[in-house]
Coordinates of C-alpha atoms and ligand atoms in Angstrom, one line a residue:
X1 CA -37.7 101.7 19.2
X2 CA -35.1 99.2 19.4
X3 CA -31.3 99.0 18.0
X4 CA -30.9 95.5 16.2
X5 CA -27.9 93.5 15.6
X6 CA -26.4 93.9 11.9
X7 CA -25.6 90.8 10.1
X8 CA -21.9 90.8 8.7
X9 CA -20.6 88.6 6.7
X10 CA -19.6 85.4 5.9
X11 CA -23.3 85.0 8.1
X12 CA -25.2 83.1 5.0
X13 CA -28.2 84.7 6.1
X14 CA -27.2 87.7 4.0
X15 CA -27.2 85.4 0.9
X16 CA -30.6 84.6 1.2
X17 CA -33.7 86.0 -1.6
X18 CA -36.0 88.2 0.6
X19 CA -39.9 87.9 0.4
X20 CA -42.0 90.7 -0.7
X21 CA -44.3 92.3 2.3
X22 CA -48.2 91.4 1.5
X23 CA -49.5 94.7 3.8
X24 CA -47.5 98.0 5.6
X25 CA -48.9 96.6 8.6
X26 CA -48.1 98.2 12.3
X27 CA -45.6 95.1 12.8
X28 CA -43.8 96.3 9.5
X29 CA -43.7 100.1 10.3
X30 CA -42.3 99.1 14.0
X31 CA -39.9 97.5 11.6
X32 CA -38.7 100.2 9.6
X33 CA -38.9 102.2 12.9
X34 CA -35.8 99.8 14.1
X35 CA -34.1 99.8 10.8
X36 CA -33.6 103.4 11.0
X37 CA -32.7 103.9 14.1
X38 CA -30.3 101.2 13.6
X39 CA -28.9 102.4 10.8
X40 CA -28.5 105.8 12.1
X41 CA -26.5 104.7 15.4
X42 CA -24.1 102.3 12.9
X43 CA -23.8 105.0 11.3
X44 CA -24.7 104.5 7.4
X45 CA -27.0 105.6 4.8
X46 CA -28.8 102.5 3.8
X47 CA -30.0 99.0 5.6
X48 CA -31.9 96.3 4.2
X49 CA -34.0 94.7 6.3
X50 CA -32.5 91.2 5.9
X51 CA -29.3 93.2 7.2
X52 CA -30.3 92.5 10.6
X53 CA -32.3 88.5 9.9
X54 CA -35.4 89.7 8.2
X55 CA -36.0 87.9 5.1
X56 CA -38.9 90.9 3.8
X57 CA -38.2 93.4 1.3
X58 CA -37.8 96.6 2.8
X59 CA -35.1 98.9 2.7
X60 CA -34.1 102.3 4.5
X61 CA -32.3 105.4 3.7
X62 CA -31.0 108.6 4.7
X63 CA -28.6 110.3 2.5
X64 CA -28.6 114.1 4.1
X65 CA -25.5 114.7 5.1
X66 CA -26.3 117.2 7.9
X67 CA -27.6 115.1 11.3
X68 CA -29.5 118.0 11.9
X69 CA -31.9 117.6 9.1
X70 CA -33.1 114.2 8.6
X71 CA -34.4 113.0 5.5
X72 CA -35.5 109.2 6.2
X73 CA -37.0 107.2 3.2
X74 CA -38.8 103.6 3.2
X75 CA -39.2 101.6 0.1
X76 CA -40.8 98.4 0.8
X77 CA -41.1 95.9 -2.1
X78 CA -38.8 97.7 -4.1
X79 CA -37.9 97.5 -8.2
X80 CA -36.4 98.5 -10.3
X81 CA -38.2 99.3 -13.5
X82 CA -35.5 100.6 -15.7
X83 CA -32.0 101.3 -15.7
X84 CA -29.3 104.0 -17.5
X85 CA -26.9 102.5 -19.9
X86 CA -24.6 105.2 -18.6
X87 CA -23.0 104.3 -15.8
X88 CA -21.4 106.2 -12.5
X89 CA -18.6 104.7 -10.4
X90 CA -19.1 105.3 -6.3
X91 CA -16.7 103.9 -3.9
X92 CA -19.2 101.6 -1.8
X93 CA -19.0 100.6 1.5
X94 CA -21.5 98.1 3.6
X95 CA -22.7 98.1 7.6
X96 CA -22.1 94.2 6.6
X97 CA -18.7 93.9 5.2
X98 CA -17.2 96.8 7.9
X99 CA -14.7 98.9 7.1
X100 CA -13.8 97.7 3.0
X101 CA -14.3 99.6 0.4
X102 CA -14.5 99.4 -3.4
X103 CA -15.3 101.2 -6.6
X104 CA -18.2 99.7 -8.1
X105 CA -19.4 101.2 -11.4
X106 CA -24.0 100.9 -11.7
X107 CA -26.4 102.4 -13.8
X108 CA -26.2 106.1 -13.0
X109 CA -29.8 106.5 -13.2
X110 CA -33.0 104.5 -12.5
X111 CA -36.3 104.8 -12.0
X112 CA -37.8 102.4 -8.6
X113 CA -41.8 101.7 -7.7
X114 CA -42.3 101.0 -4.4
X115 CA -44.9 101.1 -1.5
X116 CA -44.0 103.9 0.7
X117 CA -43.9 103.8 4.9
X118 CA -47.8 104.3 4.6
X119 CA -48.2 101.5 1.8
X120 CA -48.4 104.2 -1.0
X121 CA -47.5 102.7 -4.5
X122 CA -44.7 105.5 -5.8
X123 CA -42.1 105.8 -8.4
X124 CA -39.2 108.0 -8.4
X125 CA -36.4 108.8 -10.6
X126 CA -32.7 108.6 -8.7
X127 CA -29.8 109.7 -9.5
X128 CA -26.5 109.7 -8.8
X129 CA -26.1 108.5 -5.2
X130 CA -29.8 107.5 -4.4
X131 CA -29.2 105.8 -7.5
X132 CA -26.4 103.6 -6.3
X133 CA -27.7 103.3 -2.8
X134 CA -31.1 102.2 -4.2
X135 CA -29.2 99.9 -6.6
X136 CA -26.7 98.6 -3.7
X137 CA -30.1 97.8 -1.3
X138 CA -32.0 96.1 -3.4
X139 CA -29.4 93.8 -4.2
X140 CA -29.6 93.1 0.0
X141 CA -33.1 92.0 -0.4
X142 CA -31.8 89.1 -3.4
X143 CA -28.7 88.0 -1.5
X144 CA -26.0 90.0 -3.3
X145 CA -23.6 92.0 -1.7
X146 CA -20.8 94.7 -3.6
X147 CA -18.2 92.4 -3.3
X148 CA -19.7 89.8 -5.7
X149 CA -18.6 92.9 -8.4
X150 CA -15.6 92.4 -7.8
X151 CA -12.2 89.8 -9.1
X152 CA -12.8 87.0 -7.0
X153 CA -8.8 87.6 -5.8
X154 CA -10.2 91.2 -4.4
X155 CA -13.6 89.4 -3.1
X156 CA -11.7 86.4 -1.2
X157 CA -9.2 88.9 0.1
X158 CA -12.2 91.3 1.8
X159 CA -14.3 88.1 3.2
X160 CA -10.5 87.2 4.8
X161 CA -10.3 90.3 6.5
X162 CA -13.6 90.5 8.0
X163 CA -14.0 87.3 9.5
X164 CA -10.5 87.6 10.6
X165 CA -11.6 91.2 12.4
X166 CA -14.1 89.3 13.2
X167 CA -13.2 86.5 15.4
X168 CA -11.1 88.6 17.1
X169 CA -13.6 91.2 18.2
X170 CA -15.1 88.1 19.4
X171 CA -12.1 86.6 21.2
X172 CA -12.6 87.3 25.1
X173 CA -8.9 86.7 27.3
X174 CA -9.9 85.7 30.6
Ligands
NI1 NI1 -24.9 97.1 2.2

């Protein structure tokens, strides 16, 4: 299983609409496989799959808090098929937009169908933080990132910051 590279932004890649998956083929399970694994070594709870140049709708979680016990979940072709009017406020962070944080207020419930890792249709009910997270993912998969909730003062300063860290990570002194 292979680590991939994670997308961070300005990369425009992360602004594009990901395309729904016809099949949970082999090639989309080895896929997922990645994802994970990827997302585990960043470390983080959630990746989309366009998080690391994939333009398909898939997403992965784990929100357990203890290493020890893993509790990995898949949702491929993800939606949303109704939202709480109440809503919950999570401080959010993003493998993409490293190290910023900000209080975003969603729906604190919703209820998502998906296809599962083995192509099974389901539908849960999430709450609280599988609620956000789901919410916060499938927003990945149509281009939208946490920051676009945010002042456009706040947004501009964040997108500053990171492709300032940015270049500099990438500045080599030989
Ligand atoms: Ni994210």
């Amino acid at each position: 299983m292979a680590l991939k590279k994670i997308l961070t932004i300005p990369d425009s890649i992360l602004r594009q609409k990901s395309l729904p998956v016809d099949k949970v083929n082999k090639e989309v399970k080895t896929l997922m496989d990645d994802m994970l694994n990827t997302m585990y070594e960043a470390p983080g709870i959630g990746l989309a799959a366009i998080q690391i140049g994939v333009p398909k709708r898939i997403v992965v979680m784990d929100l357990s808090k203890d290493p020890e016990k893993k509790n990995p979940m898949y949702f491929v072709n993800p939606e949303i098929t109704w939202k709480s009017d109440l809503k919950s406020t999570y401080e959010e962070g993003c493998l993409s937009i490293p190290n910023q944080f900000a209080k975003i207020d969603r729906p604190e419930k919703c209820n998502v169908k998906f296809l599962d890792y083995d192509g099974n249709s389901k539908e849960i009910k999430a709450e609280g933080l599988l609620s956000t997270c789901i919410q916060h993912e499938i927003d990945h998969l149509n281009g939208v990132l946490f920051i676009d909730y945010l002042s456009k003062l706040k947004k501009d300063i964040i997108i500053k910051k990171v492709s300032k860290d940015k270049k500099e990570t990438e500045r080599v002194v030989v």
